[in-house]
Short mmCIF file of C-alpha atoms and ligand atoms in Angstrom, two decimals:
data_model
loop_
_atom_site.label_atom_id
_atom_site.label_comp_id
_atom_site.label_asym_id
_atom_site.label_seq_id
_atom_site.Cartn_x
_atom_site.Cartn_y
_atom_site.Cartn_z
CA MET A 6 -4.70 34.42 17.13
CA THR A 7 -4.05 37.36 19.38
CA GLU A 8 -6.02 40.58 19.18
CA GLN A 9 -3.87 42.84 17.37
CA PRO A 10 -1.84 40.65 14.49
CA ARG A 11 1.13 42.09 14.05
CA ILE A 12 4.50 41.78 11.53
CA VAL A 13 7.55 42.52 12.75
CA HIS A 14 9.49 43.82 9.39
CA LEU A 15 13.26 44.17 9.10
CA GLY A 16 14.66 46.92 6.84
CA LEU A 17 12.62 49.71 7.05
CA GLY A 18 13.36 50.81 3.21
CA ASN A 19 11.02 51.84 0.42
CA PHE A 20 10.33 48.59 -1.40
CA HIS A 21 8.27 47.04 1.91
CA ARG A 22 6.46 50.07 2.15
CA ALA A 23 5.16 50.01 -1.43
CA HIS A 24 5.11 46.25 -1.50
CA GLN A 25 4.34 43.58 1.46
CA ALA A 26 3.23 46.68 3.00
CA VAL A 27 0.62 47.30 0.54
CA TYR A 28 -0.60 43.71 0.40
CA THR A 29 -1.23 42.94 4.28
CA ALA A 30 -2.90 46.48 3.98
CA ASP A 31 -5.35 45.30 1.52
CA ALA A 32 -5.64 41.89 2.68
CA ALA A 33 -9.07 40.54 3.62
CA GLY A 34 -10.18 39.54 7.63
CA GLN A 35 -8.91 40.92 10.36
CA PRO A 36 -6.36 43.56 9.99
CA TRP A 37 -2.65 43.50 10.82
CA ARG A 38 -0.76 45.70 11.64
CA ILE A 39 3.32 46.30 10.82
CA THR A 40 6.49 47.51 13.11
CA ALA A 41 9.11 48.29 11.29
CA VAL A 42 12.60 48.20 11.45
CA ALA A 43 15.08 50.47 10.09
CA ARG A 44 18.76 49.23 10.53
CA SER A 45 19.97 52.56 11.31
CA ASN A 46 18.25 55.45 9.17
CA ARG A 47 17.13 57.78 12.16
CA GLN A 48 15.65 60.17 10.35
CA LEU A 49 13.42 57.96 8.02
CA VAL A 50 11.81 56.65 11.67
CA GLU A 51 11.37 59.97 13.34
CA THR A 52 9.86 61.49 9.73
CA LEU A 53 7.80 58.88 9.96
CA LYS A 54 6.89 59.73 13.66
CA ALA A 55 6.39 62.86 13.19
CA GLN A 56 3.94 62.00 9.83
CA ASN A 57 1.91 60.23 12.84
CA MET A 58 3.33 56.96 10.85
CA SER A 59 1.66 57.19 7.70
CA TYR A 60 3.16 58.34 3.97
CA THR A 61 1.89 58.00 0.65
CA ILE A 62 2.32 55.76 -2.21
CA VAL A 63 3.07 57.89 -5.41
CA GLU A 64 2.29 55.70 -8.58
CA VAL A 65 4.12 56.80 -11.90
CA GLY A 66 3.72 55.68 -15.03
CA PRO A 67 1.25 54.23 -17.53
CA GLY A 68 -1.92 53.31 -15.42
CA ALA A 69 -0.72 54.60 -12.56
CA ALA A 70 -3.52 55.11 -9.35
CA GLU A 71 -3.82 58.14 -7.14
CA PRO A 72 -1.40 58.66 -4.75
CA ARG A 73 -2.26 56.36 -1.51
CA ARG A 74 -1.89 57.40 1.81
CA MET A 75 -0.98 54.48 3.75
CA THR A 76 -1.02 53.95 8.12
CA VAL A 77 -0.55 49.81 7.89
CA ILE A 78 2.97 50.66 10.27
CA ASP A 79 2.03 51.52 13.21
CA ARG A 80 5.31 51.04 15.11
CA ALA A 81 8.69 52.00 14.01
CA LEU A 82 12.05 51.20 15.40
CA VAL A 83 15.66 51.70 14.82
CA ALA A 84 17.91 48.10 15.03
CA LYS A 85 21.26 50.60 16.29
CA ASP A 86 19.21 52.64 18.41
CA GLU A 87 17.00 49.74 20.90
CA PRO A 88 18.09 46.45 19.84
CA ALA A 89 16.39 45.33 23.04
CA ALA A 90 12.91 46.81 21.81
CA VAL A 91 13.94 45.40 18.67
CA ARG A 92 14.43 41.95 20.43
CA ALA A 93 11.12 42.05 21.95
CA ALA A 94 9.40 43.09 19.35
CA ILE A 95 10.05 39.81 17.54
CA ALA A 96 9.43 37.60 20.57
CA ASP A 97 6.04 39.33 21.68
CA PRO A 98 3.32 37.33 21.21
CA GLU A 99 1.37 39.67 18.93
CA CYS A 100 3.77 39.16 16.31
CA HIS A 101 3.26 35.68 14.48
CA VAL A 102 5.44 36.92 11.28
CA VAL A 103 8.31 38.37 10.57
CA THR A 104 9.05 39.73 6.80
CA LEU A 105 12.36 40.76 5.72
CA THR A 106 13.95 43.54 2.64
CA ILE A 107 17.91 43.55 3.97
CA THR A 108 19.21 43.71 0.83
CA GLU A 109 21.12 40.47 -1.05
CA LYS A 110 24.78 41.74 1.36
CA GLY A 111 21.95 42.10 4.16
CA TYR A 112 21.91 38.22 4.53
CA GLY A 113 25.99 37.39 5.28
CA TYR A 114 26.56 34.76 2.88
CA LYS A 115 29.95 34.00 1.99
CA PRO A 116 30.40 35.45 -1.51
CA GLY A 117 29.35 32.84 -3.84
CA SER A 118 28.15 30.20 -1.44
CA SER A 119 24.72 29.28 0.21
CA ASP A 120 26.64 29.47 3.32
CA LEU A 121 26.96 32.18 6.04
CA ASP A 122 30.20 34.09 5.76
CA VAL A 123 31.42 33.15 9.57
CA GLU A 124 34.79 35.19 8.69
CA ALA A 125 32.46 38.49 7.85
CA ALA A 126 33.25 41.18 10.27
CA GLY A 127 30.88 41.51 12.89
CA VAL A 128 29.17 37.65 12.82
CA ARG A 129 31.36 36.04 15.24
CA GLU A 130 31.23 38.96 17.17
CA ASP A 131 27.61 39.03 16.99
CA ALA A 132 27.55 35.56 18.16
CA ALA A 133 29.64 36.05 20.96
CA GLY A 134 27.41 38.80 22.29
CA LEU A 135 24.38 37.27 21.76
CA GLY A 136 23.00 36.85 25.28
CA ASP A 137 23.28 40.62 25.74
CA ALA A 138 20.14 42.30 24.61
CA ASP A 139 21.36 45.81 24.87
CA ARG A 140 24.20 44.93 22.75
CA VAL A 141 23.86 46.25 19.05
CA PRO A 142 24.51 43.77 16.76
CA THR A 143 26.27 44.07 13.46
CA THR A 144 24.40 41.89 11.34
CA MET A 145 20.79 41.63 10.84
CA LEU A 146 20.88 38.06 11.03
CA ALA A 147 21.97 38.58 14.97
CA VAL A 148 19.07 41.09 15.67
CA LEU A 149 16.77 38.42 13.81
CA ALA A 150 18.58 35.63 15.89
CA GLY A 151 18.32 37.42 19.38
CA GLY A 152 14.28 37.79 19.07
CA LEU A 153 14.09 34.41 18.03
CA LEU A 154 16.04 33.10 20.71
CA ASP A 155 13.76 34.95 22.95
CA ARG A 156 10.78 33.83 21.43
CA ALA A 157 11.41 29.85 22.04
CA ASP A 158 11.06 30.64 25.73
CA SER A 159 7.61 30.58 25.14
CA GLY A 160 7.41 28.15 21.61
CA ASN A 161 4.81 30.23 19.79
CA PRO A 162 5.52 29.84 16.24
CA ILE A 163 7.00 32.22 13.66
CA THR A 164 6.91 32.66 10.00
CA LEU A 165 9.46 34.45 8.63
CA VAL A 166 9.33 35.89 4.98
CA SER A 167 12.72 36.92 3.17
CA CYS A 168 11.63 39.23 0.63
CA ASP A 169 14.77 40.23 -1.43
CA ASN A 170 15.72 39.28 -4.43
CA VAL A 171 18.06 36.30 -3.16
CA GLY A 172 17.57 32.73 -4.81
CA HIS A 173 15.75 29.99 -2.38
CA ASN A 174 15.55 33.47 -0.25
CA GLY A 175 13.46 31.38 2.66
CA THR A 176 15.44 27.88 2.39
CA GLY A 177 18.75 30.05 2.51
CA LEU A 178 17.63 32.30 5.31
CA GLY A 179 16.47 28.93 7.25
CA ARG A 180 20.25 27.33 6.85
CA LEU A 181 21.99 30.75 7.98
CA LEU A 182 20.09 31.51 11.50
CA ARG A 183 21.09 27.46 11.75
CA GLN A 184 24.94 28.37 10.64
CA PHE A 185 24.09 31.38 13.25
CA ALA A 186 22.87 29.14 15.87
CA ALA A 187 26.43 26.72 15.91
CA LEU A 188 28.54 29.34 16.64
CA LEU A 189 26.59 30.81 19.76
CA PRO A 190 27.37 28.98 23.19
CA ALA A 191 26.15 25.73 23.76
CA GLU A 192 23.27 26.35 25.33
CA GLN A 193 21.86 28.89 23.24
CA GLY A 194 22.64 27.53 20.02
CA ASP A 195 21.20 24.17 21.06
CA LYS A 196 18.12 26.15 22.24
CA LEU A 197 17.59 28.17 18.95
CA THR A 198 17.94 25.22 16.68
CA ALA A 199 15.34 23.22 18.50
CA TYR A 200 13.19 26.26 17.86
CA LEU A 201 14.06 26.57 14.26
CA ASP A 202 13.54 22.97 13.99
CA ALA A 203 10.17 22.61 15.63
CA SER A 204 8.47 26.44 15.20
CA VAL A 205 9.86 28.83 12.69
CA SER A 206 8.76 28.30 8.86
CA THR A 207 10.89 30.16 6.11
CA PRO A 208 9.10 30.36 3.00
CA ASN A 209 10.82 30.94 -0.71
CA THR A 210 9.05 34.10 -2.26
CA MET A 211 9.51 35.94 -5.48
CA VAL A 212 8.69 39.73 -4.48
CA ASP A 213 8.49 42.19 -7.90
CA ARG A 214 7.36 45.98 -8.46
CA ILE A 215 9.97 48.30 -9.20
CA VAL A 216 10.79 50.40 -6.26
CA PRO A 217 13.09 53.41 -6.80
CA ALA A 218 14.58 55.98 -4.52
CA THR A 219 12.36 58.63 -3.50
CA THR A 220 13.02 62.18 -5.04
CA ASP A 221 11.60 65.68 -4.84
CA LYS A 222 9.61 65.10 -7.37
CA HIS A 223 7.53 62.38 -5.80
CA ARG A 224 7.10 64.82 -2.53
CA ASP A 225 6.03 67.01 -4.90
CA MET A 226 3.63 64.62 -6.16
CA ALA A 227 2.28 63.76 -2.83
CA ALA A 228 1.83 67.71 -2.15
CA GLU A 229 -0.42 68.08 -5.36
CA ALA A 230 -2.77 65.00 -4.00
CA GLY A 231 -2.97 67.01 -0.74
CA PHE A 232 -0.41 65.11 1.51
CA GLU A 233 2.72 66.73 2.50
CA ASP A 234 4.88 64.14 2.68
CA GLN A 235 8.89 64.07 2.97
CA ILE A 236 9.15 60.50 2.39
CA PRO A 237 6.44 59.32 -0.03
CA VAL A 238 7.73 56.10 -1.18
CA PRO A 239 7.46 55.64 -5.51
CA GLY A 240 6.54 52.79 -7.82
CA GLU A 241 5.11 51.28 -11.01
CA PRO A 242 1.78 50.21 -11.31
CA PHE A 243 3.09 46.93 -11.55
CA THR A 244 2.76 44.42 -8.67
CA MET A 245 3.44 40.59 -7.93
CA TRP A 246 4.19 38.24 -4.96
CA VAL A 247 4.65 34.34 -5.06
CA LEU A 248 5.04 32.45 -1.58
CA GLU A 249 5.02 28.96 -0.68
CA ASP A 250 2.07 28.00 1.66
CA ASP A 251 4.07 27.23 4.33
CA PHE A 252 3.27 29.19 7.71
CA ALA A 253 4.26 27.99 11.04
CA GLY A 254 1.19 30.16 12.24
CA PRO A 255 -1.24 32.78 11.45
CA HIS A 256 -0.60 35.61 8.86
CA PRO A 257 -2.59 37.85 6.70
CA ASP A 258 -4.92 36.12 4.01
CA TRP A 259 -2.21 37.74 1.40
CA ALA A 260 -3.70 35.44 -1.30
CA SER A 261 -6.73 38.08 -0.92
CA SER A 262 -5.00 40.88 -1.75
CA GLY A 263 -3.55 39.50 -4.81
CA ALA A 264 -0.45 37.44 -3.72
CA ILE A 265 0.19 34.35 -5.82
CA LEU A 266 0.37 30.89 -3.29
CA SER A 267 2.37 28.23 -5.49
CA ASP A 268 4.37 25.12 -4.96
CA GLN A 269 6.72 26.69 -8.11
CA VAL A 270 8.25 29.65 -6.43
CA ASP A 271 11.56 28.60 -7.57
CA ARG A 272 10.57 28.81 -11.15
CA TYR A 273 9.14 31.90 -10.39
CA GLU A 274 12.65 33.36 -8.78
CA LEU A 275 14.80 31.94 -11.96
CA VAL A 276 12.12 34.31 -14.13
CA LYS A 277 12.62 36.65 -11.93
CA LEU A 278 16.15 37.08 -11.25
CA ARG A 279 17.73 35.95 -14.49
CA LEU A 280 14.90 37.33 -16.35
CA LEU A 281 14.34 40.72 -15.08
CA ASN A 282 16.91 41.42 -12.28
CA ALA A 283 19.86 40.15 -15.01
CA ALA A 284 18.28 42.62 -17.41
CA ASN A 285 18.08 45.49 -15.43
CA SER A 286 21.88 45.37 -13.84
CA MET A 287 23.02 45.07 -18.21
CA LEU A 288 21.08 48.28 -18.37
CA ALA A 289 22.78 49.84 -15.47
CA TYR A 290 26.03 48.69 -16.34
CA LEU A 291 25.62 50.11 -19.97
CA GLY A 292 23.96 53.05 -19.06
CA LEU A 293 26.86 53.95 -17.19
CA LEU A 294 29.34 53.32 -19.65
CA ASN A 295 27.02 55.36 -22.25
CA GLY A 296 26.93 58.49 -19.67
CA GLY A 297 22.90 57.63 -18.93
CA THR A 298 21.27 58.14 -15.56
CA PHE A 299 18.31 56.59 -15.80
CA ILE A 300 17.69 52.72 -16.36
CA ALA A 301 14.63 54.01 -18.97
CA GLU A 302 17.13 55.71 -20.88
CA GLY A 303 19.06 52.55 -22.01
CA ALA A 304 15.65 50.64 -22.47
CA VAL A 305 15.31 53.02 -25.66
CA ASN A 306 18.36 52.95 -26.91
CA ASP A 307 18.42 50.51 -29.82
CA ALA A 308 22.12 49.20 -29.36
CA ILE A 309 21.75 48.52 -25.42
CA LYS A 310 17.91 47.08 -26.06
CA ALA A 311 19.73 44.65 -28.06
CA ALA A 312 22.21 43.87 -26.13
CA THR A 313 19.57 43.41 -23.21
CA TRP A 314 17.43 41.35 -25.36
CA GLN A 315 20.27 39.07 -26.22
CA LEU A 316 20.79 38.08 -22.41
CA GLY A 317 17.22 37.04 -22.03
CA GLU A 318 17.78 34.95 -25.24
CA GLU A 319 20.92 33.47 -23.39
CA MET A 320 19.02 33.01 -19.68
CA GLN A 321 15.64 31.59 -21.28
CA PRO A 322 16.62 28.40 -21.88
CA THR A 323 18.60 28.22 -18.65
CA ILE A 324 14.79 28.16 -16.73
CA THR A 325 11.77 25.70 -16.07
CA LEU A 326 9.43 28.05 -16.16
CA PRO A 327 6.54 28.28 -14.22
CA ASP A 328 3.05 26.17 -15.49
CA GLY A 329 1.18 28.48 -18.28
CA PHE A 330 4.16 31.31 -18.07
CA ASP A 331 5.15 33.09 -21.59
CA PRO A 332 8.47 34.18 -21.31
CA ILE A 333 8.47 36.47 -24.29
CA ASP A 334 5.17 38.37 -23.09
CA TYR A 335 6.77 38.45 -20.20
CA ARG A 336 10.30 39.83 -21.61
CA LYS A 337 8.66 42.62 -23.69
CA GLU A 338 6.29 43.78 -20.82
CA LEU A 339 9.72 44.14 -18.79
CA PHE A 340 11.03 46.53 -21.70
CA VAL A 341 7.81 48.52 -20.73
CA ARG A 342 8.13 48.16 -17.34
CA PHE A 343 11.96 49.55 -17.73
CA SER A 344 11.16 52.55 -20.09
CA ASN A 345 9.10 54.30 -17.63
CA LEU A 346 11.20 57.14 -17.52
CA GLU A 347 8.77 59.14 -14.85
CA LEU A 348 9.82 56.44 -12.62
CA GLY A 349 13.56 57.92 -12.04
CA HIS A 350 15.30 54.06 -11.41
CA THR A 351 18.56 54.76 -11.21
CA CYS A 352 21.49 53.38 -12.74
CA GLN A 353 23.54 53.88 -9.88
CA GLN A 354 20.84 52.03 -7.64
CA VAL A 355 20.24 49.37 -9.50
CA GLY A 356 24.06 48.32 -10.67
CA SER A 357 25.24 48.79 -6.66
CA ASP A 358 26.53 45.88 -5.10
CA GLY A 359 27.38 44.22 -8.05
CA SER A 360 29.42 41.48 -6.70
CA ALA A 361 26.41 40.19 -4.35
CA LYS A 362 24.25 40.38 -7.09
CA LEU A 363 25.70 39.36 -10.04
CA THR A 364 26.52 36.38 -8.13
CA GLN A 365 23.12 35.35 -7.89
CA ARG A 366 22.77 35.95 -12.02
CA VAL A 367 25.60 35.12 -13.97
CA PRO A 368 27.56 31.51 -12.84
CA GLY A 369 23.97 29.46 -13.46
CA PRO A 370 23.51 30.85 -16.53
CA VAL A 371 27.01 30.46 -17.38
CA ALA A 372 27.62 26.58 -16.37
CA TRP A 373 24.12 25.56 -18.07
CA HIS A 374 25.84 27.34 -21.75
CA ALA A 375 29.30 25.93 -21.16
CA GLU A 376 27.30 22.13 -20.51
CA HIS A 377 25.31 22.91 -23.81
CA GLY A 378 28.38 23.55 -25.93
CA ASP A 379 28.49 27.32 -25.74
CA PRO A 380 31.12 28.51 -23.17
CA ALA A 381 31.17 32.18 -23.46
CA PRO A 382 27.46 33.25 -24.50
CA LYS A 383 28.09 36.98 -25.73
CA ALA A 384 25.45 38.90 -23.64
CA LEU A 385 26.96 37.18 -20.12
CA VAL A 386 29.92 38.20 -21.26
CA LEU A 387 29.32 41.37 -21.90
CA LEU A 388 27.37 41.89 -19.06
CA THR A 389 30.28 40.60 -16.65
CA ALA A 390 32.86 42.83 -18.72
CA ALA A 391 30.38 46.08 -18.39
CA TRP A 392 30.36 45.43 -14.39
CA LEU A 393 34.52 45.49 -13.95
CA ALA A 394 34.22 48.53 -16.46
CA ALA A 395 31.65 50.88 -14.67
CA VAL A 396 32.84 49.86 -11.52
CA VAL A 397 36.99 49.91 -11.81
CA TYR A 398 37.24 52.10 -14.70
CA ALA A 399 34.40 54.27 -15.59
CA ASP A 400 35.27 58.29 -14.82
CA LEU A 401 31.28 58.65 -13.83
CA PRO A 402 29.89 61.82 -12.11
CA GLU A 403 29.40 61.45 -8.35
CA GLY A 404 25.81 60.94 -8.23
CA ASN A 405 26.12 57.98 -10.38
CA VAL A 406 29.07 56.21 -9.05
CA PRO A 407 27.43 52.39 -7.75
CA ASP A 408 28.18 51.12 -4.62
CA GLU A 409 30.62 48.08 -4.20
CA PRO A 410 31.75 46.12 -1.74
CA ALA A 411 34.90 44.73 -3.66
CA ARG A 412 35.60 47.69 -5.18
CA ASP A 413 38.78 48.54 -3.51
CA LEU A 414 39.79 44.83 -4.25
CA LEU A 415 38.85 45.19 -7.56
CA LYS A 416 40.64 48.80 -7.73
CA GLN A 417 43.85 46.72 -6.74
CA LEU A 418 43.61 44.12 -8.91
CA ALA A 419 43.19 46.38 -11.85
CA GLU A 420 46.71 47.41 -11.18
CA GLY A 421 47.69 44.53 -12.46
CA GLY A 422 46.97 45.97 -16.08
CA VAL A 423 43.21 45.99 -18.09
CA ASP A 424 44.01 42.37 -19.39
CA GLN A 425 45.00 40.99 -16.20
CA LEU A 426 41.99 42.19 -14.09
CA ALA A 427 39.13 39.50 -15.17
CA LYS A 428 40.86 36.22 -14.68
CA ALA A 429 42.59 38.12 -10.82
CA ALA A 430 39.31 38.71 -9.87
CA LEU A 431 37.05 36.12 -11.05
CA VAL A 432 39.51 33.65 -11.00
CA ASP A 433 42.04 34.19 -8.29
CA HIS A 434 39.62 36.14 -6.09
CA ALA A 435 36.18 34.06 -7.00
CA VAL A 436 34.75 37.36 -6.43
CA LEU A 437 31.85 36.24 -8.33
CA GLY A 438 32.06 32.78 -6.74
CA PRO A 439 33.88 29.24 -7.24
CA GLN A 440 31.27 28.35 -10.13
CA LEU A 441 32.20 30.97 -12.22
CA ALA A 442 35.77 30.62 -11.18
CA GLU A 443 35.79 27.33 -13.05
CA GLN A 444 34.97 28.72 -16.28
CA THR A 445 37.87 29.94 -17.70
CA ALA A 446 36.77 30.15 -21.60
CA PHE A 447 34.45 32.64 -20.08
CA VAL A 448 36.97 34.58 -18.30
CA GLU A 449 39.31 34.99 -20.73
CA ALA A 450 35.69 35.96 -22.99
CA VAL A 451 35.08 38.74 -20.86
CA SER A 452 38.62 39.69 -20.32
CA ALA A 453 38.94 40.19 -24.03
CA GLN A 454 35.59 42.24 -24.18
CA LEU A 455 37.12 44.31 -21.18
CA VAL A 456 40.17 45.25 -23.07
CA ALA A 457 37.70 46.24 -25.97
CA LEU A 458 35.54 48.30 -23.92
CA GLN A 459 38.77 50.07 -22.42
CA GLU A 460 39.87 50.35 -25.92
CA LYS A 461 37.49 51.05 -28.56
CA GLY A 462 34.41 52.08 -26.04
CA LEU A 463 31.10 51.09 -25.38
CA ALA A 464 29.76 52.39 -28.79
CA ALA A 465 32.44 50.05 -31.40
CA VAL A 466 32.16 46.93 -28.97
CA LEU A 467 27.76 47.54 -29.08
CA ALA A 468 28.45 48.04 -33.02
CA ASP A 469 30.16 44.98 -33.01
CA PHE A 470 27.80 42.78 -30.85
N1 NAD B 515 13.21 48.44 -4.38
C1 NAD B 515 12.69 47.74 -5.61
O1 NAD B 515 12.31 47.67 -6.72
C2 NAD B 515 12.65 46.21 -4.90
C3 NAD B 515 12.24 45.21 -6.03
C4 NAD B 515 12.47 44.04 -5.41
C5 NAD B 515 12.92 43.36 -4.62
N2 NAD B 515 14.13 44.25 -3.65
C6 NAD B 515 14.68 43.96 -2.44
O2 NAD B 515 14.42 45.00 -1.55
C7 NAD B 515 15.87 45.00 -1.28
C8 NAD B 515 15.55 46.58 -0.40
O3 NAD B 515 15.13 47.32 -1.54
P1 NAD B 515 14.76 49.24 -1.37
O4 NAD B 515 13.73 49.59 -2.32
O5 NAD B 515 14.15 48.86 0.33
O6 NAD B 515 16.07 49.79 -0.93
P2 NAD B 515 16.54 50.79 0.19
O7 NAD B 515 17.77 51.17 0.07
O8 NAD B 515 15.28 51.83 0.67
O9 NAD B 515 16.56 49.99 1.88
C9 NAD B 515 17.32 48.81 1.49
C10 NAD B 515 17.03 48.91 3.32
O10 NAD B 515 18.06 47.26 3.18
C11 NAD B 515 18.89 47.62 4.78
N3 NAD B 515 20.20 47.50 4.30
C12 NAD B 515 21.36 47.97 3.93
N4 NAD B 515 22.28 47.22 3.95
C13 NAD B 515 22.28 46.37 4.72
C14 NAD B 515 23.02 45.51 5.48
N5 NAD B 515 24.35 45.19 5.23
N6 NAD B 515 22.76 44.66 6.34
C15 NAD B 515 20.88 44.94 6.74
N7 NAD B 515 20.24 45.29 6.16
C16 NAD B 515 20.39 46.46 5.23
C17 NAD B 515 18.51 49.32 4.91
O11 NAD B 515 18.53 49.47 6.17
C18 NAD B 515 17.42 49.51 4.35
O12 NAD B 515 16.28 49.47 5.41
C19 NAD B 515 16.47 44.75 -2.72
O13 NAD B 515 18.04 44.73 -2.12
C20 NAD B 515 16.14 43.91 -3.02
O14 NAD B 515 16.59 42.54 -2.75
C21 NAD B 515 13.68 45.75 -4.20
O1 44H B 516 18.42 45.98 -6.11
P1 44H B 516 18.64 44.63 -7.12
O2 44H B 516 19.57 44.41 -8.11
O3 44H B 516 17.96 43.08 -6.86
O4 44H B 516 17.44 44.96 -8.02
C1 44H B 516 17.93 46.43 -8.85
C2 44H B 516 16.51 46.51 -9.42
O5 44H B 516 16.20 45.19 -10.69
C3 44H B 516 14.81 46.03 -8.55
O6 44H B 516 15.36 47.04 -7.72
C4 44H B 516 14.07 45.77 -9.44
O7 44H B 516 13.43 46.84 -9.76
C5 44H B 516 13.08 44.88 -8.53
O8 44H B 516 13.32 43.94 -8.65
C6 44H B 516 11.79 45.11 -9.82
O9 44H B 516 11.29 43.92 -8.62
#
């Protein structure tokens, strides 16, 4: 192993700094350092540098530890400003691992499929321009592919660890890279593919810790602990990381700092995506429709809580559980975690990018129920209708409006009338993927629920529920 083993992290957001960075800092044995790459957030990188590359983790809620100063990230880059430096960092022999938190939509999946969206903005241009290290790629996939292409010259192995809430995140990343390689000029494409096959591993992972966006409250909490910090990271005390034991080369001893190496990651992933993330989405959309701002407000509202519990009832049978896993305990603990009001996790943040997230969470369970005799499970119907209502119709305060890549399309389709929107969006345009587009009974139920939400309002719908 090299003298200073290093991870390159793509996606310098809050989550990485409160999750993988902590497991890395706490790992036994030789210390590892992190080169963190922001996609475009220059201000974050400048602030980190101005703070001598340190930041504070501020735990919030029952059982919170004291604020903690972190220094494991010792270098930071901005992909949009210094693309050649990012490629060089990935190609550097000191680097043995790349971790990623680039959000669900950052991977470039074709909506509702497991394949690269080759028609998406920038993908083909990125492929055509990959030979030029100074060109700024549009996609993070191309940033990674450029670094790997340069690294292929040495043949040094590398492990790519996707840490986003995406099912089969590692397997998917490997497939996307190969599909991207197929778009490259032949010599580059063959070189990248051969390197991926010979020297690169992409373990699947399940990551879990609720890490909201930073607010002044968290800056004040850091200051009270003696840390003047513009970019502290809030997080709940709970943390979990399950990884496949599939490393191409050296890696931090993350198991020594609490990560679980398991051959049942796929089961943990589904537990996380269907029980936790889907419930979180439900709380976000119902919360927004109820005039709320924070996830915790919905988690302590009896009617919203009951609907969200029912969603868990519908999700649970669709999952093969990890050995020894108690789903009821897990679901009860989730409500304790969701009820952490001090954490300030907003419905806006959790509800953003719904079309990319619900595609991971809704179609599979709906298909399972259809096969088992219930084509329109009521909580899954409500979740889907509430997402459409929150994104298209709700008159929300500016700060509460969730980001939604499909909003323009959905608004345009809504001009056909509220009773037509679900079919136009979910069937004709397959916004949540082709699998859901085939579930016509489900879509009809979503349509009826959406009409009810618009005509009767949320309180009446929840009362009927
Ligand atoms: N925050 C959490 O509680 C949490 C928990 C588990 C998993 N995650 C995963 O981590 C991801 C990031 O969460 P966060 O809290 O760090 O968010 P954040 O808003 O703090 O940071 C988002 C990061 O993703 C990058 N990004 C955004 N859009 C992108 C795009 N189109 N292409 C490439 N990169 C893009 C941004 O540049 C930024 O670095 C989530 O989307 C989720 O998949 C988050
Ligand atoms: O961005 P998402 O929807 O994948 O996740 C939003 C929240 O559900 C998520 O950030 C959770 O807090 C996190 O996944 C907990 O580990």
